[in-house]
Coordinates of C-alpha atoms in Angstrom, one line a residue:
M1300 CA -92.2 98.5 77.6
T1301 CA -92.1 96.0 74.8
E1302 CA -89.6 96.7 72.0
T1303 CA -91.0 96.8 68.5
E1304 CA -89.3 94.7 65.8
T1305 CA -89.3 95.8 62.2
N1306 CA -88.8 93.4 59.3
T1307 CA -88.8 94.4 55.6
Y1308 CA -90.0 92.3 52.7
D1309 CA -90.8 92.8 49.1
V1310 CA -94.4 91.7 49.6
V1311 CA -96.6 91.2 52.7
V1312 CA -99.7 89.1 52.4
L1313 CA -102.5 89.6 54.9
G1314 CA -104.4 86.3 55.1
A1315 CA -103.2 82.7 54.6
G1316 CA -106.3 81.1 53.0
P1317 CA -106.0 79.6 49.6
V1318 CA -106.0 83.1 48.0
G1319 CA -103.2 84.5 50.2
E1320 CA -101.3 81.2 49.7
N1321 CA -101.4 81.6 46.0
V1322 CA -100.3 85.2 46.0
A1323 CA -97.3 84.2 48.2
D1324 CA -96.6 81.3 45.9
R1325 CA -96.5 83.5 42.8
T1326 CA -94.4 86.3 44.4
R1327 CA -91.9 83.8 45.8
A1328 CA -91.7 82.1 42.4
A1329 CA -90.7 85.5 41.0
G1330 CA -87.9 85.8 43.6
L1331 CA -89.6 88.3 45.8
T1332 CA -89.2 88.0 49.6
T1333 CA -92.7 87.4 51.1
A1334 CA -94.3 87.5 54.6
V1335 CA -97.7 85.9 55.2
V1336 CA -99.8 86.9 58.2
E1337 CA -102.6 84.7 59.6
S1338 CA -104.8 85.1 62.7
E1339 CA -106.5 81.7 62.5
L1340 CA -105.6 78.5 60.7
V1341 CA -103.3 78.5 57.7
G1342 CA -105.5 77.3 54.8
G1343 CA -108.3 79.6 55.7
E1344 CA -112.1 79.3 55.4
C1345 CA -112.0 76.9 52.4
S1346 CA -109.9 74.3 54.1
Y1347 CA -111.6 74.1 57.4
W1348 CA -115.1 75.5 57.2
A1349 CA -116.2 75.8 53.6
C1350 CA -115.2 74.0 50.4
M1351 CA -113.4 70.9 51.8
P1352 CA -115.6 70.0 54.7
S1353 CA -118.8 70.7 52.9
K1354 CA -117.9 68.6 49.9
A1355 CA -116.7 65.8 52.2
L1356 CA -120.1 65.8 53.8
L1357 CA -121.9 65.9 50.4
R1358 CA -119.9 63.3 48.5
P1359 CA -121.4 60.3 50.3
V1360 CA -124.9 61.8 49.9
L1361 CA -124.5 62.2 46.2
A1362 CA -122.9 58.8 45.7
Q1363 CA -125.8 57.2 47.6
A1364 CA -128.3 59.1 45.5
D1365 CA -126.6 57.9 42.3
A1366 CA -126.5 54.3 43.5
R1367 CA -130.2 54.4 44.3
R1368 CA -130.9 55.2 40.6
L1369 CA -129.4 51.9 39.5
P1370 CA -131.3 48.6 39.4
G1371 CA -129.1 45.9 40.9
L1372 CA -127.5 48.4 43.3
A1373 CA -130.4 50.4 44.6
E1374 CA -131.6 47.7 47.1
A1375 CA -128.1 47.5 48.6
V1376 CA -128.1 51.1 49.6
R1377 CA -131.6 51.6 50.9
G1378 CA -130.4 52.0 54.4
P1379 CA -129.4 55.3 56.0
L1380 CA -125.9 56.7 55.7
D1381 CA -123.4 55.9 58.4
T1382 CA -123.4 59.5 59.8
P1383 CA -120.5 59.0 62.2
A1384 CA -118.3 57.6 59.4
V1385 CA -119.2 60.5 57.1
L1386 CA -118.3 63.0 59.8
A1387 CA -115.1 61.2 60.6
R1388 CA -114.0 61.4 57.0
R1389 CA -115.0 65.1 57.0
N1390 CA -112.8 65.6 60.0
W1391 CA -109.9 63.9 58.2
F1392 CA -110.2 66.3 55.3
T1393 CA -109.9 69.2 57.6
G1394 CA -106.9 67.7 59.4
D1395 CA -109.0 67.8 62.5
W1396 CA -108.8 71.5 62.3
T1397 CA -105.0 71.6 62.6
D1398 CA -102.8 73.4 60.0
D1399 CA -99.4 71.7 60.4
G1400 CA -99.3 70.6 56.8
Q1401 CA -100.3 74.0 55.5
V1402 CA -97.7 75.6 57.7
E1403 CA -95.0 73.3 56.2
W1404 CA -96.1 74.3 52.7
I1405 CA -95.7 78.0 53.5
K1406 CA -92.1 77.2 54.7
S1407 CA -91.4 75.1 51.6
I1408 CA -91.9 78.0 49.2
G1409 CA -89.6 80.2 51.3
A1410 CA -92.2 82.5 52.7
D1411 CA -92.2 83.6 56.4
L1412 CA -95.3 83.1 58.4
Y1413 CA -96.4 85.5 61.2
R1414 CA -99.2 84.3 63.4
G1415 CA -101.5 86.9 64.9
H1416 CA -103.9 89.6 64.0
G1417 CA -102.4 91.8 61.3
R1418 CA -103.4 95.4 60.7
L1419 CA -102.4 98.0 58.2
T1420 CA -100.7 100.8 60.2
G1421 CA -99.7 103.0 57.2
P1422 CA -98.8 102.7 53.6
R1423 CA -96.9 99.5 52.9
E1424 CA -96.9 98.6 56.6
V1425 CA -98.6 95.8 58.5
T1426 CA -98.3 95.4 62.3
V1427 CA -98.6 92.0 64.0
G1428 CA -98.4 92.2 67.7
D1429 CA -95.0 93.8 68.4
T1430 CA -93.7 93.3 64.9
V1431 CA -93.9 95.8 62.1
L1432 CA -93.7 94.4 58.6
T1433 CA -92.8 96.8 55.8
A1434 CA -93.3 96.1 52.1
R1435 CA -91.0 97.4 49.5
H1436 CA -93.5 96.8 46.7
A1437 CA -96.9 95.6 47.8
V1438 CA -99.3 94.5 50.5
A1439 CA -101.9 92.0 49.4
V1440 CA -105.0 91.8 51.5
A1441 CA -106.8 88.4 51.3
T1442 CA -108.8 88.2 54.5
G1443 CA -111.9 86.8 53.0
T1444 CA -115.4 87.0 54.3
R1445 CA -117.5 86.0 57.3
A1446 CA -121.2 85.0 57.7
A1447 CA -123.5 88.0 57.8
L1448 CA -126.4 87.5 60.3
P1449 CA -129.7 89.4 60.0
D1450 CA -130.7 92.0 62.5
L1451 CA -133.2 90.0 64.6
P1452 CA -133.8 90.8 68.2
G1453 CA -132.3 88.3 70.6
L1454 CA -130.5 86.4 67.8
A1455 CA -127.2 86.2 69.7
E1456 CA -128.9 84.4 72.6
V1457 CA -130.3 81.8 70.2
R1458 CA -126.7 80.8 69.3
P1459 CA -127.5 80.2 65.6
W1460 CA -125.4 78.1 63.3
T1461 CA -123.4 79.9 60.6
S1462 CA -121.8 78.1 57.7
R1463 CA -118.8 77.3 60.0
D1464 CA -121.1 75.4 62.5
A1465 CA -122.9 73.6 59.7
T1466 CA -119.7 72.2 58.2
S1467 CA -118.0 71.3 61.5
A1468 CA -120.9 69.9 63.6
Q1469 CA -120.0 66.5 65.2
S1470 CA -123.5 65.1 65.1
A1471 CA -126.7 65.6 63.2
P1472 CA -129.4 67.7 64.9
G1473 CA -132.8 66.0 64.9
R1474 CA -134.5 69.0 63.5
L1475 CA -132.7 71.8 61.6
V1476 CA -134.1 75.0 60.2
V1477 CA -132.0 76.5 57.3
V1478 CA -132.7 80.1 56.5
G1479 CA -131.6 81.1 53.0
G1480 CA -131.9 79.9 49.4
G1481 CA -128.3 80.2 48.0
V1482 CA -125.4 77.8 47.7
V1483 CA -124.6 77.3 51.4
A1484 CA -128.3 76.9 52.3
T1485 CA -129.1 74.4 49.6
E1486 CA -125.9 72.4 50.0
M1487 CA -126.2 72.1 53.8
A1488 CA -130.0 71.3 53.6
T1489 CA -129.0 68.5 51.2
A1490 CA -126.2 67.2 53.4
W1491 CA -128.0 67.2 56.8
Q1492 CA -131.3 65.9 55.5
A1493 CA -129.4 62.9 54.2
L1494 CA -127.3 62.6 57.4
G1495 CA -130.4 62.2 59.6
S1496 CA -131.8 65.7 60.3
Q1497 CA -135.4 66.8 59.5
V1498 CA -134.7 69.9 57.5
T1499 CA -137.0 72.9 57.0
L1500 CA -135.7 75.4 54.4
L1501 CA -137.0 78.9 54.7
V1502 CA -136.4 81.0 51.6
R1503 CA -137.4 84.7 51.4
G1504 CA -137.5 84.8 47.6
K1505 CA -139.5 83.0 45.1
G1506 CA -137.1 80.1 44.6
L1507 CA -133.7 78.6 45.3
L1508 CA -130.3 79.6 43.7
D1509 CA -131.7 82.8 42.3
R1510 CA -128.4 83.8 40.7
M1511 CA -128.7 80.9 38.3
E1512 CA -131.3 80.1 35.6
P1513 CA -134.7 79.6 37.3
F1514 CA -134.9 75.9 36.4
A1515 CA -131.8 75.2 38.5
G1516 CA -133.5 76.2 41.8
E1517 CA -136.7 74.5 40.7
L1518 CA -135.1 71.1 40.2
V1519 CA -133.1 71.3 43.4
A1520 CA -136.2 72.3 45.4
E1521 CA -138.1 69.4 43.9
A1522 CA -135.3 67.0 44.8
L1523 CA -135.0 68.3 48.4
T1524 CA -138.8 67.9 48.9
A1525 CA -138.6 64.3 47.5
A1526 CA -135.8 63.6 50.0
G1527 CA -138.1 64.7 52.9
A1528 CA -137.1 68.3 53.5
D1529 CA -139.8 70.9 54.0
V1530 CA -139.1 73.7 51.5
R1531 CA -141.0 77.0 52.0
T1532 CA -140.4 79.8 49.6
G1533 CA -141.6 83.4 50.0
T1534 CA -141.1 83.0 53.7
S1535 CA -139.2 85.2 56.1
V1536 CA -138.2 84.8 59.7
A1537 CA -140.1 87.3 61.9
S1538 CA -138.6 86.1 65.2
V1539 CA -136.5 83.4 66.7
S1540 CA -135.9 82.3 70.3
R1541 CA -134.5 79.4 72.2
V1542 CA -136.7 78.0 74.9
D1543 CA -135.3 75.2 77.1
G1544 CA -132.9 74.3 74.4
T1545 CA -135.5 74.3 71.6
V1546 CA -135.3 76.8 68.8
V1547 CA -138.6 78.5 68.1
V1548 CA -139.0 80.2 64.8
V1549 CA -142.0 82.4 63.9
T1550 CA -142.4 83.3 60.2
D1551 CA -143.9 86.4 58.7
T1552 CA -147.0 84.3 58.0
G1553 CA -147.4 83.5 61.7
A1554 CA -146.3 79.9 61.3
R1555 CA -144.4 78.4 64.3
I1556 CA -141.5 76.0 63.7
E1557 CA -139.6 74.2 66.4
A1558 CA -136.1 72.8 65.8
D1559 CA -132.9 71.8 67.6
E1560 CA -130.7 74.1 65.6
I1561 CA -131.1 76.9 63.1
L1562 CA -128.6 77.8 60.3
F1563 CA -128.6 81.3 58.9
A1564 CA -127.1 81.2 55.4
T1565 CA -128.1 84.7 54.4
G1566 CA -125.0 86.3 52.9
R1567 CA -121.4 87.2 53.6
A1568 CA -119.6 90.3 54.8
P1569 CA -116.0 91.3 54.2
R1570 CA -113.4 90.8 56.9
T1571 CA -112.1 94.3 56.6
D1572 CA -113.6 95.8 59.7
D1573 CA -110.4 95.6 61.8
I1574 CA -107.5 95.5 59.5
G1575 CA -106.5 99.2 59.7
L1576 CA -108.1 100.4 56.5
E1577 CA -108.6 103.8 58.1
T1578 CA -104.8 104.3 58.3
V1579 CA -104.6 104.3 54.5
G1580 CA -107.7 106.4 53.8
L1581 CA -110.1 103.5 53.2
T1582 CA -113.4 102.6 55.0
P1583 CA -113.3 99.8 57.6
G1584 CA -115.8 97.0 56.9
S1585 CA -116.1 97.9 53.2
W1586 CA -115.6 95.8 50.1
L1587 CA -112.5 96.9 48.4
S1588 CA -112.8 98.1 44.8
V1589 CA -109.9 97.0 42.5
D1590 CA -108.8 97.2 38.9
D1591 CA -108.3 94.0 36.8
S1592 CA -104.8 93.5 38.2
L1593 CA -106.4 93.4 41.7
R1594 CA -104.8 96.7 42.8
V1595 CA -107.0 98.8 45.1
D1596 CA -108.4 101.8 43.3
G1597 CA -106.4 105.0 44.2
T1598 CA -103.3 103.1 45.4
D1599 CA -100.1 101.9 43.7
W1600 CA -99.1 99.3 46.4
L1601 CA -102.3 97.8 47.9
Y1602 CA -104.0 94.7 46.4
A1603 CA -107.3 93.2 47.5
V1604 CA -107.6 89.6 46.3
G1605 CA -110.4 87.1 46.7
D1606 CA -113.8 87.6 48.3
I1607 CA -113.1 91.0 49.8
N1608 CA -113.2 92.7 46.4
H1609 CA -116.7 91.3 45.8
R1610 CA -116.0 90.4 42.2
A1611 CA -116.7 86.6 42.6
L1612 CA -117.0 85.0 46.0
L1613 CA -115.6 81.6 45.0
T1614 CA -112.4 79.9 46.1
H1615 CA -111.3 79.0 42.6
Q1616 CA -112.0 82.5 41.3
G1617 CA -110.0 84.0 44.2
K1618 CA -107.1 81.7 43.4
Y1619 CA -107.3 82.8 39.8
Q1620 CA -107.1 86.4 41.0
A1621 CA -104.2 85.5 43.2
R1622 CA -102.2 84.2 40.2
I1623 CA -103.0 87.4 38.3
A1624 CA -102.1 89.7 41.3
G1625 CA -98.9 87.8 41.9
A1626 CA -97.8 88.2 38.3
A1627 CA -98.7 91.9 38.3
I1628 CA -96.9 92.5 41.6
A1629 CA -93.8 90.8 40.3
A1630 CA -93.9 92.6 36.9
R1631 CA -94.3 96.0 38.6
A1632 CA -91.5 95.2 41.1
A1633 CA -89.2 94.6 38.1
G1634 CA -90.1 98.0 36.7
T1635 CA -92.5 96.8 34.0
D1636 CA -95.1 99.3 33.0
L1637 CA -98.3 97.3 32.6
P1638 CA -100.9 98.3 30.0
E1639 CA -104.1 99.8 31.4
N1640 CA -106.4 97.9 29.2
A1641 CA -105.2 94.4 28.3
P1642 CA -108.0 91.9 28.7
W1643 CA -107.0 88.2 28.9
S1644 CA -103.4 89.1 29.6
A1645 CA -101.3 87.5 32.3
Y1646 CA -102.0 90.6 34.4
A1647 CA -105.8 91.0 34.1
A1648 CA -108.5 89.0 35.8
T1649 CA -110.8 89.3 32.8
A1650 CA -112.7 86.1 33.6
D1651 CA -114.2 87.8 36.7
H1652 CA -116.6 89.8 34.5
E1653 CA -118.6 87.4 32.3
S1654 CA -116.9 84.0 32.6
V1655 CA -117.2 82.8 36.2
P1656 CA -117.9 79.1 36.7
Q1657 CA -119.6 77.6 39.7
V1658 CA -120.8 74.1 40.8
V1659 CA -123.5 73.7 43.5
F1660 CA -123.1 70.2 45.0
T1661 CA -126.7 69.5 45.6
D1662 CA -128.7 66.5 44.2
P1663 CA -129.1 67.3 41.4
E1664 CA -125.9 69.2 40.9
A1665 CA -126.2 72.7 39.4
A1666 CA -123.4 74.1 37.4
A1667 CA -123.1 77.3 35.4
V1668 CA -120.5 79.5 33.7
G1669 CA -120.9 83.0 32.2
L1670 CA -124.1 84.9 32.0
S1671 CA -127.7 83.7 32.5
L1672 CA -130.3 84.7 30.0
T1673 CA -131.4 87.6 32.3
E1674 CA -127.9 88.8 32.8
A1675 CA -127.0 88.6 29.1
E1676 CA -130.0 90.6 28.1
A1677 CA -129.3 93.2 30.8
A1678 CA -125.8 93.5 29.5
G1679 CA -127.1 94.5 26.1
H1680 CA -126.3 91.3 24.2
R1681 CA -128.7 90.0 21.5
V1682 CA -129.0 86.4 22.7
R1683 CA -131.1 83.3 22.4
A1684 CA -131.5 80.6 25.1
V1685 CA -131.3 77.0 23.8
D1686 CA -132.7 74.4 26.2
V1687 CA -132.3 70.6 26.2
D1688 CA -133.9 68.0 28.5
L1689 CA -131.2 65.6 29.6
S1690 CA -133.5 62.6 28.9
S1691 CA -132.6 63.0 25.3
V1692 CA -129.0 62.0 26.0
S1693 CA -128.2 58.3 26.0
G1694 CA -125.6 58.7 28.7
A1695 CA -128.2 60.1 31.1
G1696 CA -130.3 56.9 30.9
L1697 CA -127.2 54.8 31.5
Y1698 CA -126.2 57.0 34.4
G1699 CA -129.4 56.2 36.3
E1700 CA -133.1 55.4 36.1
D1701 CA -135.5 58.3 35.7
Y1702 CA -132.6 60.7 35.2
K1703 CA -133.9 64.2 35.4
G1704 CA -131.9 67.2 34.3
R1705 CA -131.7 70.2 32.0
A1706 CA -129.1 72.2 30.1
R1707 CA -129.2 75.7 28.6
M1708 CA -126.7 77.6 26.5
I1709 CA -127.0 81.3 25.8
V1710 CA -126.0 82.1 22.3
D1711 CA -124.8 85.6 21.2
L1712 CA -126.7 85.9 17.9
D1713 CA -124.4 88.7 16.6
E1714 CA -121.1 87.0 17.3
E1715 CA -122.3 83.3 17.2
I1716 CA -120.5 82.5 20.4
L1717 CA -121.7 81.3 23.9
R1718 CA -122.3 83.9 26.6
G1719 CA -123.3 81.3 29.2
V1720 CA -124.0 77.7 29.9
T1721 CA -126.0 76.0 32.7
F1722 CA -126.2 72.3 33.5
V1723 CA -128.5 70.8 36.1
G1724 CA -128.6 67.1 36.8
P1725 CA -126.7 64.3 38.6
G1726 CA -123.0 64.1 37.7
L1727 CA -123.1 67.2 35.5
G1728 CA -120.7 69.3 37.7
E1729 CA -117.7 67.7 35.9
L1730 CA -119.0 69.0 32.6
I1731 CA -118.7 72.7 33.5
H1732 CA -115.1 73.1 32.6
S1733 CA -115.8 72.2 28.9
A1734 CA -118.4 75.0 29.0
T1735 CA -115.9 77.3 30.7
I1736 CA -113.4 76.8 27.9
A1737 CA -116.1 77.4 25.3
V1738 CA -117.2 80.7 27.0
V1739 CA -113.7 82.0 27.9
G1740 CA -112.3 81.0 24.5
Q1741 CA -115.2 82.5 22.7
V1742 CA -115.3 79.4 20.5
P1743 CA -117.6 80.0 17.5
I1744 CA -120.7 77.8 17.2
A1745 CA -119.4 76.6 13.8
R1746 CA -116.3 75.3 15.4
L1747 CA -118.1 73.6 18.3
W1748 CA -119.7 71.2 15.8
H1749 CA -116.2 69.7 15.4
A1750 CA -115.8 69.1 19.1
V1751 CA -117.4 65.6 19.0
P1752 CA -118.6 64.3 22.4
S1753 CA -117.9 60.7 23.1
Y1754 CA -120.9 58.3 23.0
P1755 CA -122.6 57.3 25.3
T1756 CA -121.6 59.9 27.9
L1757 CA -123.4 62.8 29.6
S1758 CA -121.2 65.1 27.5
E1759 CA -123.3 64.3 24.5
V1760 CA -125.6 67.0 25.8
W1761 CA -123.3 69.4 23.8
L1762 CA -124.5 67.7 20.6
R1763 CA -128.1 68.0 21.6
L1764 CA -127.7 71.7 22.4
L1765 CA -126.1 72.4 19.0
E1766 CA -128.8 70.5 17.2
A1767 CA -131.5 72.4 19.1
Y1768 CA -129.9 75.7 18.1
R1769 CA -129.6 74.6 14.5
D1770 CA -133.2 73.2 14.2
N1771 CA -135.2 75.8 16.0

């Protein structure tokens, strides 16, 4: 019989992705002893199968696209990308899927790392193998999400790609079917089409990126088509099989498509099915509902941080939540009674509600923060959408020939502040933080006139937006 070891900490963090790492960093900075539990690689989904590898794949694609817009440079980059070199650089950014550096970082902050599958086995208790970790103050669950596959007969035998396969593949398939119209689907369609695959994108809905303003998906679909991808909207997969190594897809219209691989990018599910939620009165496999301090509803010790609370499935937003949760855990451990309703305080993840930024690294880039027009109207705000074609901005013409892009700001007509901003166009992802500051800071339109954009940069779109609001 194996003897059970029990170790006690102030805080136990379940999951060592960027979110769990940030919780641990904040609790350690507050002087709380902290244990971190990880069943896979320290650094999590973002470091090895999502943010970092996907952007490493996409950066050469976007750089080449930008170069092709410039006379004097376009002819020099007409050839195909060096796919093996791109993949090798991607491998470097993942550390070849080893986590030595991340493990050293955990040690450097003074946290203890436990490798293995951790499960809640009671209030303030996590068991990892033969070790029981008890928490004096808090357990923070940051186990993230996994790809959700549709219920199609025989799908397992097809061995479909998920996002992990798409970002870690060591060669480009000759023909790739991508199912989905969201961020993963559009980014991976962009990457692999440029890296040598013939991509067919099957989208069940009417367009791409349906959580953004409609023009975002329209411009991205147009560019993917121009790049050689076959984009089919209003199309569902009726069946899929693999015959002698070839993937055969039949759509709901009866069309037959053959490919070497198929990627399903059709949503995410929380990694909460086997972490012992039933031992603390919660439902396995569920998203965890939390308050703005990230504490799970109905508990005074359990926190759910990052994707698993379903507030905003984005790494940067999860890290933001982790900083908030860490501060709240430390304050409560010190005996501080936190206010129940204190938006924008150090203990409230207020930005999750109406101020979430996101960049989609397609060509063109699509970036947005806050509410879309539809969302703002549904929330009861009296708003007006103000649109600008990027061709009116001098910096766009300098950026590249035939620059195509669009910007929209959603103005609250009662408060004269911005509820949301969307930019679509090459190089516009870097502008989104200025929009985030305007939305989060609720900067009045009258004050924005005094934030003078430098000429001739793409940021001059801000002046064009203000002029369009004033003159129409």
